[in-house]
mmCIF file of C-alpha atoms in Angstrom:
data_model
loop_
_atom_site.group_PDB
_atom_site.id
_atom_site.type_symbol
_atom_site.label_atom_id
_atom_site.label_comp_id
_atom_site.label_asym_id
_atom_site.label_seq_id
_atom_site.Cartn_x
_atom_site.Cartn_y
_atom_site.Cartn_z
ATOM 1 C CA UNK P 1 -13.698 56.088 -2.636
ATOM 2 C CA UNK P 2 -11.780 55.667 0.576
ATOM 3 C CA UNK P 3 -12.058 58.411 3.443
ATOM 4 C CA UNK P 4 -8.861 61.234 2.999
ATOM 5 C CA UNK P 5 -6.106 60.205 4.701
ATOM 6 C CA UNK P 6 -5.444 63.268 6.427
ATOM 7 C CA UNK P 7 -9.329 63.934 8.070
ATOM 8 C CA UNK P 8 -10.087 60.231 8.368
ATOM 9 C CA UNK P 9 -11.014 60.494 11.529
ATOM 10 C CA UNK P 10 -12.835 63.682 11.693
ATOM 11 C CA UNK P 11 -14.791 62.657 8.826
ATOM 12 C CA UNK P 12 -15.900 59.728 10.405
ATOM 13 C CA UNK P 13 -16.962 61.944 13.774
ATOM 14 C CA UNK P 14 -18.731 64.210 11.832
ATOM 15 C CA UNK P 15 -20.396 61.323 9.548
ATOM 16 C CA UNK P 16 -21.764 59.850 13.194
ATOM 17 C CA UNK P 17 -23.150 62.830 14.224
ATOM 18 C CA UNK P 18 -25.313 63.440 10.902
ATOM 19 C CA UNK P 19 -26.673 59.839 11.314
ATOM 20 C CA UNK P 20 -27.994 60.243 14.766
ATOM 21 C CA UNK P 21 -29.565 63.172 13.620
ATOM 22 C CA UNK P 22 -31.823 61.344 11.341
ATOM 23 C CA UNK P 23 -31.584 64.436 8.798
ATOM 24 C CA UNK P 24 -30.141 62.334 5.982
ATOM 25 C CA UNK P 25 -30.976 58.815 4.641
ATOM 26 C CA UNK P 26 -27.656 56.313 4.451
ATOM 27 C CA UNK P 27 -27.519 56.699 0.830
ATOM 28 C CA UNK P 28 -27.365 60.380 1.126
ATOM 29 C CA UNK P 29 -25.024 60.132 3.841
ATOM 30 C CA UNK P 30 -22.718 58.070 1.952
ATOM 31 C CA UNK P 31 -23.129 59.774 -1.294
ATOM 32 C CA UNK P 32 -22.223 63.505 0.575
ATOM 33 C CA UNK P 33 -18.849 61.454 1.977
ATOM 34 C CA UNK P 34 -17.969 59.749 -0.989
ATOM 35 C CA UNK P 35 -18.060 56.242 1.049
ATOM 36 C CA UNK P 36 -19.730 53.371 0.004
ATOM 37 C CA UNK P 37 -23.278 51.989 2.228
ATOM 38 C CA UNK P 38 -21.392 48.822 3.164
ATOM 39 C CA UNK P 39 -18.361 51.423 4.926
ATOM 40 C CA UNK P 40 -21.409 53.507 5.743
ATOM 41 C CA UNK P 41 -23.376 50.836 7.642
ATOM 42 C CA UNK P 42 -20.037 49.432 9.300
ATOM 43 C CA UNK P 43 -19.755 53.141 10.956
ATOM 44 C CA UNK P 44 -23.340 53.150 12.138
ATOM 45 C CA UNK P 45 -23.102 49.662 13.862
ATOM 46 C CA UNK P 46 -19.992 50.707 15.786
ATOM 47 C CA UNK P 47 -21.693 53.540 16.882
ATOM 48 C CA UNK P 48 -24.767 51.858 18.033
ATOM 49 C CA UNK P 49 -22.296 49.386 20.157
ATOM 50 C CA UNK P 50 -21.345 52.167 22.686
ATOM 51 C CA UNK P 51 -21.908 55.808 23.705
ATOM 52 C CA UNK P 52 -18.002 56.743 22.300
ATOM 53 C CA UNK P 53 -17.093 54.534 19.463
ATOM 54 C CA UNK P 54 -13.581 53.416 18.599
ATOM 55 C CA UNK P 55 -13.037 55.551 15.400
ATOM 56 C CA UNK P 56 -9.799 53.621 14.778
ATOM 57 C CA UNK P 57 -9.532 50.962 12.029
ATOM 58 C CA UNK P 58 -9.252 47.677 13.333
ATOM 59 C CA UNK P 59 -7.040 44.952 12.940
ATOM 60 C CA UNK P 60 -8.228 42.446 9.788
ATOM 61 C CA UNK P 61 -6.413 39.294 11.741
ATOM 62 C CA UNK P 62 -8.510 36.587 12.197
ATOM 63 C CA UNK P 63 -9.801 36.183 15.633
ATOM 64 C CA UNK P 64 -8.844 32.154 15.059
ATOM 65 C CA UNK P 65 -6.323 30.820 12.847
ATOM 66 C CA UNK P 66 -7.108 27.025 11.658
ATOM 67 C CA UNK P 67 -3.384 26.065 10.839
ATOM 68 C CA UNK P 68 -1.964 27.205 14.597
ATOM 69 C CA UNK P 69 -1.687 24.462 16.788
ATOM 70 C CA UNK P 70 -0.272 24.131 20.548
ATOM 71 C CA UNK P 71 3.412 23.535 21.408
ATOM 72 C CA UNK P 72 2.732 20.022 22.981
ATOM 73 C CA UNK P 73 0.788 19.090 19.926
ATOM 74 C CA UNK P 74 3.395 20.025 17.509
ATOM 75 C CA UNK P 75 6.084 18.479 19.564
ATOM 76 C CA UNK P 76 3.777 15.196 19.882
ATOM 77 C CA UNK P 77 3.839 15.149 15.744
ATOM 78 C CA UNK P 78 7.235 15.963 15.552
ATOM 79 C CA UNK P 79 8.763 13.131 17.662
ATOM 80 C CA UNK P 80 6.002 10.707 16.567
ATOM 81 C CA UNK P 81 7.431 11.606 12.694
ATOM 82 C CA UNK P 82 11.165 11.470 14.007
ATOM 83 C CA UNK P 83 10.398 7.714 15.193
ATOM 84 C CA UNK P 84 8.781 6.658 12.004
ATOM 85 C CA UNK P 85 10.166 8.613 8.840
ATOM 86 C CA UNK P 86 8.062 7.230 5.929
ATOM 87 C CA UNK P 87 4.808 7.964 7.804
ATOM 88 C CA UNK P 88 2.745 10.689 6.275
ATOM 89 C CA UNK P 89 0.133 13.225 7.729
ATOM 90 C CA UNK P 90 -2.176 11.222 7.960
ATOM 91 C CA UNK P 91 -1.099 8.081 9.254
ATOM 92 C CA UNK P 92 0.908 10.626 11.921
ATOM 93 C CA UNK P 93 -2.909 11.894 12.873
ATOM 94 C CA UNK P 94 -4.127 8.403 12.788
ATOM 95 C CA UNK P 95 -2.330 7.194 14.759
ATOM 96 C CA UNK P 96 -2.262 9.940 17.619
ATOM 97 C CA UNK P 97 -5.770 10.339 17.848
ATOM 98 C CA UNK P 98 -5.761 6.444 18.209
ATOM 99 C CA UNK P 99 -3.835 7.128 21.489
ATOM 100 C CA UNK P 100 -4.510 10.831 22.352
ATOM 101 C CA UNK P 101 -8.376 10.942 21.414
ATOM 102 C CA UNK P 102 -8.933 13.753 23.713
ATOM 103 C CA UNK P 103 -6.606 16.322 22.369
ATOM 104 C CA UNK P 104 -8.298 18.063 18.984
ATOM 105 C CA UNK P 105 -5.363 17.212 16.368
ATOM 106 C CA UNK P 106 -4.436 19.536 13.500
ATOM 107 C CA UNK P 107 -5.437 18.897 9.630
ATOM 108 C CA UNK P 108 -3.371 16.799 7.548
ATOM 109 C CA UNK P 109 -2.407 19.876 5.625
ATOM 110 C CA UNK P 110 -1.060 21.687 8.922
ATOM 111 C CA UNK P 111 0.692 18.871 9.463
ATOM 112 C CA UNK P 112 2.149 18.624 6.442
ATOM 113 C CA UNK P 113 3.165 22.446 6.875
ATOM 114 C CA UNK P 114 4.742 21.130 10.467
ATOM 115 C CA UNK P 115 7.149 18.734 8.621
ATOM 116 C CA UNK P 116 8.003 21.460 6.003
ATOM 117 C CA UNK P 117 9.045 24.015 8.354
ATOM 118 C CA UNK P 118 10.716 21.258 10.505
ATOM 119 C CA UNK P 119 13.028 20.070 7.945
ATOM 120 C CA UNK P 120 11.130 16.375 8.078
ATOM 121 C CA UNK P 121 10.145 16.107 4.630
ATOM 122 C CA UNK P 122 12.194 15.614 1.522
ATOM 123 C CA UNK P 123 10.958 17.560 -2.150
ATOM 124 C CA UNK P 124 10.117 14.959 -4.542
ATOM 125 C CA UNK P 125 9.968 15.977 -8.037
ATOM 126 C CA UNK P 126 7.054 16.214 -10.135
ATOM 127 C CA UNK P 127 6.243 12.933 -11.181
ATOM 128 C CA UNK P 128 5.475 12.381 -15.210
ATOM 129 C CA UNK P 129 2.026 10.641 -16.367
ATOM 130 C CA UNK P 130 2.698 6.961 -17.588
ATOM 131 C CA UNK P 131 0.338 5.102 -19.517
ATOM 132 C CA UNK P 132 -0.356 1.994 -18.058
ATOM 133 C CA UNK P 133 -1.519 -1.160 -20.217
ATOM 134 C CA UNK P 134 -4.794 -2.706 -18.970
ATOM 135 C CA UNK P 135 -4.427 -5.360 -16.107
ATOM 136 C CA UNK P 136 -4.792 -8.640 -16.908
ATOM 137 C CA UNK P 137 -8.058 -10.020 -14.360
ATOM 138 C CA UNK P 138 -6.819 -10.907 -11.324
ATOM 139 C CA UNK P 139 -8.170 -12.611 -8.186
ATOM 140 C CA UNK P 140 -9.954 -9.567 -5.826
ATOM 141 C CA UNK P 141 -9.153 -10.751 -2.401
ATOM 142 C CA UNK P 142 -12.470 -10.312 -0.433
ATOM 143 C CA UNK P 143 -11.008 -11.994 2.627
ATOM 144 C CA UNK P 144 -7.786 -12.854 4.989
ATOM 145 C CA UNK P 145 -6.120 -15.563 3.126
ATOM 146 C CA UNK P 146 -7.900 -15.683 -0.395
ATOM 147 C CA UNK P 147 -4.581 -14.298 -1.932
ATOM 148 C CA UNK P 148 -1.002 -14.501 -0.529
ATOM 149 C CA UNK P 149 1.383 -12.514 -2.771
ATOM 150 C CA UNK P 150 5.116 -13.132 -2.263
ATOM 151 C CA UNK P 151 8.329 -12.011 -4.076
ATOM 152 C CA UNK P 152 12.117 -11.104 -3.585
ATOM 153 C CA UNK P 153 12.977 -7.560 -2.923
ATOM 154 C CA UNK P 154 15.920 -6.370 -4.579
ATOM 155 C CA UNK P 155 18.888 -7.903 -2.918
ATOM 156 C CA UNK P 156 21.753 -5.728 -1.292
ATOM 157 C CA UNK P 157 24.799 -6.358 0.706
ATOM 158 C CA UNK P 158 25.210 -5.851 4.327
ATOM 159 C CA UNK P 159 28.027 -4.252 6.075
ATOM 160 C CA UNK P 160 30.249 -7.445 5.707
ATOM 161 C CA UNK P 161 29.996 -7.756 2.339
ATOM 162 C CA UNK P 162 27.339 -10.934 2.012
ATOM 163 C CA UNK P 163 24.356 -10.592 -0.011
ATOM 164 C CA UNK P 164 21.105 -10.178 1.520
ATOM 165 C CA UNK P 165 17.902 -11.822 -0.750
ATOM 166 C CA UNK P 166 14.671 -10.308 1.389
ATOM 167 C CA UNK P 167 11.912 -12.738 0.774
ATOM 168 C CA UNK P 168 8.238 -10.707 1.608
ATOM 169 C CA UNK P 169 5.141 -12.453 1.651
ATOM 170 C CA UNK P 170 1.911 -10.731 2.408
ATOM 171 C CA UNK P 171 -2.037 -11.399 3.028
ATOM 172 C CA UNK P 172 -3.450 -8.869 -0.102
ATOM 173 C CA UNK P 173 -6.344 -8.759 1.554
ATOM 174 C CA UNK P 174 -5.704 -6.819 5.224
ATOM 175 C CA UNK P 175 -2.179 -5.730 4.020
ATOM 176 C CA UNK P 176 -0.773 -8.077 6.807
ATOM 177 C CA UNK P 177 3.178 -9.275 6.733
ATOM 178 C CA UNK P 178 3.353 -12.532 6.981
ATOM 179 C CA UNK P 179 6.872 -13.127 6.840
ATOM 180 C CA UNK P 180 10.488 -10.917 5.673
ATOM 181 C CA UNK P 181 13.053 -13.304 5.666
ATOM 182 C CA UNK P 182 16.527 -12.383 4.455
ATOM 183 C CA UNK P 183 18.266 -15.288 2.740
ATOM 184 C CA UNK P 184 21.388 -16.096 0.887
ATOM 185 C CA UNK P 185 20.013 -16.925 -2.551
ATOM 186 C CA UNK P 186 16.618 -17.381 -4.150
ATOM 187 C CA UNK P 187 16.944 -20.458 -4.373
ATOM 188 C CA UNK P 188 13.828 -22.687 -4.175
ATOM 189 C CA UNK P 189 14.871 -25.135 -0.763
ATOM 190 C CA UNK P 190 15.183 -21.980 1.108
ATOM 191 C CA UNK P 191 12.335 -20.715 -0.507
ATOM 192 C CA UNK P 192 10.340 -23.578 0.344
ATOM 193 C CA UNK P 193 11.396 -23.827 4.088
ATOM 194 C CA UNK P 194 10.332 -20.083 4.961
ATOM 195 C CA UNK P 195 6.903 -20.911 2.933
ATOM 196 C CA UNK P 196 6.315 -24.332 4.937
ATOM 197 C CA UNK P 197 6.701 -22.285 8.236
ATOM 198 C CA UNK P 198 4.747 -19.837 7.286
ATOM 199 C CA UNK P 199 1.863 -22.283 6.314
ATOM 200 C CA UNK P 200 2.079 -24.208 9.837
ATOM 201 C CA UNK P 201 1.694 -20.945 11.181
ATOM 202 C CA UNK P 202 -0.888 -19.154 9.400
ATOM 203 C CA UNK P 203 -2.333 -21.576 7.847
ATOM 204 C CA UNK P 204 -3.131 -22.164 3.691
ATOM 205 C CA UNK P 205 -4.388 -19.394 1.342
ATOM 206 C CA UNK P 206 -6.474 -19.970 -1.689
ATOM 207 C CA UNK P 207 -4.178 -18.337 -3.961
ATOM 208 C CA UNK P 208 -0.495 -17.515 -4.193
ATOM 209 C CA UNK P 209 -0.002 -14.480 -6.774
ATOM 210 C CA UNK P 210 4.163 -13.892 -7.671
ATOM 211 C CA UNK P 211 6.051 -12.849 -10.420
ATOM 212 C CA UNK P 212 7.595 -15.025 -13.336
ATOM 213 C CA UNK P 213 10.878 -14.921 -11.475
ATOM 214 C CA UNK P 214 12.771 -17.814 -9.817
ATOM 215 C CA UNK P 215 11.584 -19.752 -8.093
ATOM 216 C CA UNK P 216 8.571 -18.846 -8.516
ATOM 217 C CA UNK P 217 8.396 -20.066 -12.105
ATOM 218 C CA UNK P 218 10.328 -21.582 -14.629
ATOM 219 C CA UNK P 219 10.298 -22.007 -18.478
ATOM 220 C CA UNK P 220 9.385 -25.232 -18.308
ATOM 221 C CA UNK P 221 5.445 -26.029 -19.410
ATOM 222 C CA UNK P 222 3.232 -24.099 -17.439
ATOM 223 C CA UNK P 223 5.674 -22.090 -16.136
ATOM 224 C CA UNK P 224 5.976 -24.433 -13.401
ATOM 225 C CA UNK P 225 8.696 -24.937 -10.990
ATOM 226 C CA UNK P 226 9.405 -27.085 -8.250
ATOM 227 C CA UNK P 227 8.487 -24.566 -5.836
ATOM 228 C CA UNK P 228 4.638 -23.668 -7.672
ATOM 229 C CA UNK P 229 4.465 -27.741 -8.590
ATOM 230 C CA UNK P 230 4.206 -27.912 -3.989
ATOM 231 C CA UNK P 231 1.581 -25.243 -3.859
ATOM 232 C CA UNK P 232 -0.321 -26.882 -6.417
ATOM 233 C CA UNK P 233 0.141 -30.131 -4.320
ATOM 234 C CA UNK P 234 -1.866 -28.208 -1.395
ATOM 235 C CA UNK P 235 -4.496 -27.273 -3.379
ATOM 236 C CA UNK P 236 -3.092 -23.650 -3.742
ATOM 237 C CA UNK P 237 -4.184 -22.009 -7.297
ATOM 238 C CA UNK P 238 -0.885 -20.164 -8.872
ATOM 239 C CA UNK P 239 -1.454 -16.768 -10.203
ATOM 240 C CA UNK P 240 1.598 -14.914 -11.842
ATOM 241 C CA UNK P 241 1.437 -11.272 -12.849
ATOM 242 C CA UNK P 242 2.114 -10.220 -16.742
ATOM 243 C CA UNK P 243 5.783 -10.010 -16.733
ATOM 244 C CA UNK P 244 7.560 -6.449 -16.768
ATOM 245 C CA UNK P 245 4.520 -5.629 -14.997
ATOM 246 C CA UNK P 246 5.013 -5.021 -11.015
ATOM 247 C CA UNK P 247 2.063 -2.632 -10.703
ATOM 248 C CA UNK P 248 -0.207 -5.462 -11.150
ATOM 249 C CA UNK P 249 1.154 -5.996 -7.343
ATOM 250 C CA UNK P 250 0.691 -2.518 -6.641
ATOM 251 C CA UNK P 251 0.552 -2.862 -2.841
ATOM 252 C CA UNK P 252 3.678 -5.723 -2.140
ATOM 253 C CA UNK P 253 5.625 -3.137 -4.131
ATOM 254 C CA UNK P 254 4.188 -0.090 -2.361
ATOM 255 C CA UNK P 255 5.225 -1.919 0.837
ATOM 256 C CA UNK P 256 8.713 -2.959 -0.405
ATOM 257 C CA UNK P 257 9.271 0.609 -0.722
ATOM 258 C CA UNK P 258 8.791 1.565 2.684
ATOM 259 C CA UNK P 259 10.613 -1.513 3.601
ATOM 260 C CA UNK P 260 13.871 -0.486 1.982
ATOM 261 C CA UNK P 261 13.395 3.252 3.773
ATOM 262 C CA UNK P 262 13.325 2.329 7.081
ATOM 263 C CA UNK P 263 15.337 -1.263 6.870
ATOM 264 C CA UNK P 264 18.228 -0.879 4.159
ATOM 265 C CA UNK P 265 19.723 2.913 4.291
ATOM 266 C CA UNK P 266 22.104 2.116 5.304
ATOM 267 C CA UNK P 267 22.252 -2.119 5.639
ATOM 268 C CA UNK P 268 22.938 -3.458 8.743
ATOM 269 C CA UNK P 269 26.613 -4.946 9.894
ATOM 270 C CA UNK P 270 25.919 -8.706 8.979
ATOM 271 C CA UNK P 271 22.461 -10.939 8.352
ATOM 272 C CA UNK P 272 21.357 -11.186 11.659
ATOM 273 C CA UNK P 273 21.221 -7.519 12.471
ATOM 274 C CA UNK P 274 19.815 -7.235 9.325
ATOM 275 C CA UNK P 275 17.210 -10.321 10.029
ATOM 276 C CA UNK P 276 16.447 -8.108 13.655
ATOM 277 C CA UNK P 277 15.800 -5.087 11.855
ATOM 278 C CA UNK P 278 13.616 -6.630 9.522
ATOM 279 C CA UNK P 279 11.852 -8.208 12.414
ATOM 280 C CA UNK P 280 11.169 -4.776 13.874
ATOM 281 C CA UNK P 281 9.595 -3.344 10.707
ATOM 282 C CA UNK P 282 7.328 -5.833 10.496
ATOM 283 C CA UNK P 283 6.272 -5.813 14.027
ATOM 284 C CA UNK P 284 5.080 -1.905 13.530
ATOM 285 C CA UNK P 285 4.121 -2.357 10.057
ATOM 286 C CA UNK P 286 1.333 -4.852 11.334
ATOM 287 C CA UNK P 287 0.255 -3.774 14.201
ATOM 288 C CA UNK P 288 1.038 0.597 14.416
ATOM 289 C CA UNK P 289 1.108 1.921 11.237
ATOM 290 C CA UNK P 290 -1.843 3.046 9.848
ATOM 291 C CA UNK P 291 -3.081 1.942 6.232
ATOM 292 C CA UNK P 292 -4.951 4.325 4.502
ATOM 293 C CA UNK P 293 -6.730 1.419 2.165
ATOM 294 C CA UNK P 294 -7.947 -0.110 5.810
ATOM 295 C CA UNK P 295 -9.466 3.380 7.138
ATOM 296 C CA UNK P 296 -6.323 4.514 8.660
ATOM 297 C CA UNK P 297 -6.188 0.693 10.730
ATOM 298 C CA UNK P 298 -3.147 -1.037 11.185
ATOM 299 C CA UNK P 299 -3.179 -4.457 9.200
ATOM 300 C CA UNK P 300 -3.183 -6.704 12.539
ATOM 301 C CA UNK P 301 -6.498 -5.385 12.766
ATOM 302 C CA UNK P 302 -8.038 -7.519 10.274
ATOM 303 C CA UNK P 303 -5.792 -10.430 9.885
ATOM 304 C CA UNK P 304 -6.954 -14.032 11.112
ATOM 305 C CA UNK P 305 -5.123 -17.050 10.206
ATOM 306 C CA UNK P 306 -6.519 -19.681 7.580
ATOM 307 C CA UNK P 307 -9.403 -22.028 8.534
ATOM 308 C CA UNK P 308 -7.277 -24.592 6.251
ATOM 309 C CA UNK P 309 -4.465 -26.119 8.185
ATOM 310 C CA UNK P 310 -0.885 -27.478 6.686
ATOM 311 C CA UNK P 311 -1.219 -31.314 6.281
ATOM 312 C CA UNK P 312 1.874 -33.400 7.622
ATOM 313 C CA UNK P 313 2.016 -34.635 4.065
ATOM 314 C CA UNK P 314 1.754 -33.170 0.804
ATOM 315 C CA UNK P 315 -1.350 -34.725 -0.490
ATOM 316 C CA UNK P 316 -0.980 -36.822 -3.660
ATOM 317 C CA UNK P 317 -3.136 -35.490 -6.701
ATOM 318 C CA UNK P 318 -5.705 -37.408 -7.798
ATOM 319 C CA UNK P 319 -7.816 -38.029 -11.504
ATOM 320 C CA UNK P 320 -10.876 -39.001 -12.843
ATOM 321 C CA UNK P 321 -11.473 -42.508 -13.350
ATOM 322 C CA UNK P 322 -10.784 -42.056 -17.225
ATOM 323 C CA UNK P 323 -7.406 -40.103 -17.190
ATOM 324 C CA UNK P 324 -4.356 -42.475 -17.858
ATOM 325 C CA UNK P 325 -1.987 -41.353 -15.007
ATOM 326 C CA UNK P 326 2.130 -41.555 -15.596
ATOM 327 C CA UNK P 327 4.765 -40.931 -13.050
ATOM 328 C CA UNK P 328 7.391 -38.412 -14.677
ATOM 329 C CA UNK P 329 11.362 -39.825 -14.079
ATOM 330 C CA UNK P 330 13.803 -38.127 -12.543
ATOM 331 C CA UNK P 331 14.479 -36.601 -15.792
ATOM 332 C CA UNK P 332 11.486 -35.065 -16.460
ATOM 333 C CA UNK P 333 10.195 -37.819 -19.115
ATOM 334 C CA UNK P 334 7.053 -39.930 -19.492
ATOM 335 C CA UNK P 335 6.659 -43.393 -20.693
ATOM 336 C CA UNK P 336 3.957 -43.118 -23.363
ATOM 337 C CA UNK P 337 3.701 -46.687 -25.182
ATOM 338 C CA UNK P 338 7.708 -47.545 -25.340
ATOM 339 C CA UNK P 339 8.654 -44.202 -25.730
ATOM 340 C CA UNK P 340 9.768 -41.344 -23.441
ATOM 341 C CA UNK P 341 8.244 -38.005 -24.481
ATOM 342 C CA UNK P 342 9.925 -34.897 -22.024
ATOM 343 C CA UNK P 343 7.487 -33.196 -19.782
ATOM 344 C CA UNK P 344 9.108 -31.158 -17.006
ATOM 345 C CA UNK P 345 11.975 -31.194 -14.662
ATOM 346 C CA UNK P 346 10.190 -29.541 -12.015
ATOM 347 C CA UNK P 347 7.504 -32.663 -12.078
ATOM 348 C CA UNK P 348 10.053 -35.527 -11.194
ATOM 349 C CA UNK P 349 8.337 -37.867 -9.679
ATOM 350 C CA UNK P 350 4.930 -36.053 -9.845
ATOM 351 C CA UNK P 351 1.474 -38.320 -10.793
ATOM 352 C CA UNK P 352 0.421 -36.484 -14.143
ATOM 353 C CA UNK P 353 -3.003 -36.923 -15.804
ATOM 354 C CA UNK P 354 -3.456 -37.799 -19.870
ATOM 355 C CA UNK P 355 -6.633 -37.593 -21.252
ATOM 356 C CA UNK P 356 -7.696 -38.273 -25.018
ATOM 357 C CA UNK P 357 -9.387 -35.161 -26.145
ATOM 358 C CA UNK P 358 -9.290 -36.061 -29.733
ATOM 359 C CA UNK P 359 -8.134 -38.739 -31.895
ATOM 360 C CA UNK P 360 -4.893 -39.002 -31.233
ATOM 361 C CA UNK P 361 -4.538 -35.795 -29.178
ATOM 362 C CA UNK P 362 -4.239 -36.122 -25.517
ATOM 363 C CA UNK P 363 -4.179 -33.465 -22.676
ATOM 364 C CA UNK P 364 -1.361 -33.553 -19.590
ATOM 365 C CA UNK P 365 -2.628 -32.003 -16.261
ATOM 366 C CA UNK P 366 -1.238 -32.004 -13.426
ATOM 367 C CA UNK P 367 -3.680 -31.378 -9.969
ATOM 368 C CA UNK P 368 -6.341 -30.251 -12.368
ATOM 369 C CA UNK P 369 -4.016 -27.755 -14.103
ATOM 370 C CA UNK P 370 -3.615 -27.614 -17.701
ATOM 371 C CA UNK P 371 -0.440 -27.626 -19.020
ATOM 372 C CA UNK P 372 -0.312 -29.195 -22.591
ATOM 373 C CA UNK P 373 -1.502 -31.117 -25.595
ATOM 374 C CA UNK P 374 0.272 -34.344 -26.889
ATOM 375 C CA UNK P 375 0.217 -35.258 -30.459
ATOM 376 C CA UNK P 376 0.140 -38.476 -29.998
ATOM 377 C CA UNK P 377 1.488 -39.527 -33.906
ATOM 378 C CA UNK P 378 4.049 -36.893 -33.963
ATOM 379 C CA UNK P 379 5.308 -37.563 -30.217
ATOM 380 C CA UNK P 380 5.536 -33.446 -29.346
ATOM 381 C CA UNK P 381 3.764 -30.857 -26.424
ATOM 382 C CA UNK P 382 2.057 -28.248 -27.475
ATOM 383 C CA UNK P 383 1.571 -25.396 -25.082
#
């Protein structure tokens, strides 16, 4: 029961004096004022802290508040989220404490609370549970180069009208940019040229993983095109995602995300602005923003380029000693004992291996890749 509102503090005067007189036990003392021990004991102590205690109640603010932060530090976040949009709390924190280790930097939550109140962050709507399908194995990249992944983000226009076909390719395993390039179709010689630079630069990886797209693929026999049909030629293993499936390149698409944020809303006035700003994202996105799957470290940070350089030449592929090796034509056809049987377009001119795996059924490889069976009597590839 709480003390009367009207004698509050006259009770409590009169409830001091009792207990210094030692007549009456707490309990009985708190029993005659209809208090409970706990208010009872709260009295005492603030008597035994000075000679006239403070009778009044006293305020039940904090004497810290956790979520307050300085004017210099929430200006700091402020400006630092003004120059980067798409950057969260805690790639904002990150990165400040990266540069500003001295100053004691707010939660993520406060700083979350900052962006609310400052009109910085946008309300997303809830987002609905989807049932994803399992993910077909893929290769885990355990290292810089063991798996490139490239693709085409959506195309757009820019302000005069031309079409803009952003080409991203990316190191899975530090998160690193190797290369935005906007071009004027997807089509495969462009392709080619800004994947040739990029491999005198940086080097080979082990594995190129893409979509089913062109030019990345075709619907020729094994999917190749003339474009994959090079990699293989370098000793680069091909590795396509299940198609309708982008999630399977979670991160590129993550990435292409914050790419079309900061870099395409609104377009720039014609390709080359366009080309500068994409130049720009990339230089941040590699070496100042933060990645949370790298510890909150940009991706420059553990980048290197590949121990396995570009050769001047595309090497030739070679066979065992028992594979019968035919040249495809220009139309995509082998000679197979006076007749032509149709292979590929996108192996013109490519060495192909045949070996006998059975009587009268033969295999077709190309650089150790399996791409059909030939019945031999009925002159047809089976997939």
């Amino acid at each position: 029961m709480p003390w009367n509102e009207m004698t509050r503090m006259s009770h409590r005067a009169r409830f001091l004096v009792e207990f210094s007189s030692y007549l009456y036990t707490m309990t009985e003392l708190c029993a005659r004022y209809g208090i409970s021990r706990r208010t009872g004991y709260k009295w005492a102590d603030r008597y035994v802290e000075g000679e006239v205690p403070d009778l009044r109640d006293r305020s039940r603010r904090p004497k810290s508040c956790s979520h307050q932060m300085s004017e210099s530090v929430a200006t700091a976040l402020v400006e630092l989220r003004r120059k980067h949009p798409t950057w969260g709390p805690l790639k904002l924190r990150s990165r400040l404490e990266e540069s500003h280790p001295e100053v004691v930097w707010p939660a993520p939550s406060t700083i979350g609370d900052l962006l609310k109140r400052q009109g910085l962050v946008t309300a997303r709507g809830r987002s609905r549970a989807v049932s994803r399908p399992p993910v077909s194995p893929l290769t885990q990249a355990c290292a810089a180069n063991e798996v490139w992944t490239g693709d085409f983000k959506g195309q757009f226009r820019t302000g005069d009208h031309r079409l803009c076909y952003p080409l991203t390719v990316v190191d899975a395993y530090s998160r690193y940019i190797l290369g935005i390039v906007g071009l004027d179709s997807v089509k495969e010689a462009g392709t080619w040229l800004v994947f040739e630079r990029l491999f005198r630069e940086y080097g080979l990886p082990s594995v190129i993983r893409t979509d089913n797209g062109s030019p990345f693929a075709s619907i020729s026999i094994g999917r190749l095109s003339r474009l994959s049909v090079r990699w293989l030629r370098l000793g680069i293993r091909l590795e396509r995602i299940k198609p309708g499936h982008p999630e399977q390149n979670g991160s590129h698409e993550r990435m292409h995300r914050t790419l079309k944020a900061e870099t395409t809303r609104p377009p720039a006035g014609n390709a080359l602005l366009q080309q500068a700003g994409f130049d720009d994202f990339r230089g941040v996105f590699n070496t100042e923003r933060p990645h949370e799957s790298l510890g909150q470290k940009p991706p420059a940070s553990r980048y290197e380029s590949s121990c396995r350089s570009y050769p001047e030449q595309l090497p030739e592929p070679e066979y065992p000693g028992h594979y019968e090796v035919r040249v495809v034509n220009s139309k995509g056809y082998m000679k197979w004992h006076g007749s032509e049987i149709f292979v590929s377009e996108a192996l013109a001119g490519e060495r192909i291996g045949v070996e006998e795996t059975a009587d009268g059924i033969w295999s077709i490889s190309f650089c150790q890749v399996l791409l059909a069976r030939f019945d031999e009597e009925e002159k047809k590839l089976y997939g």
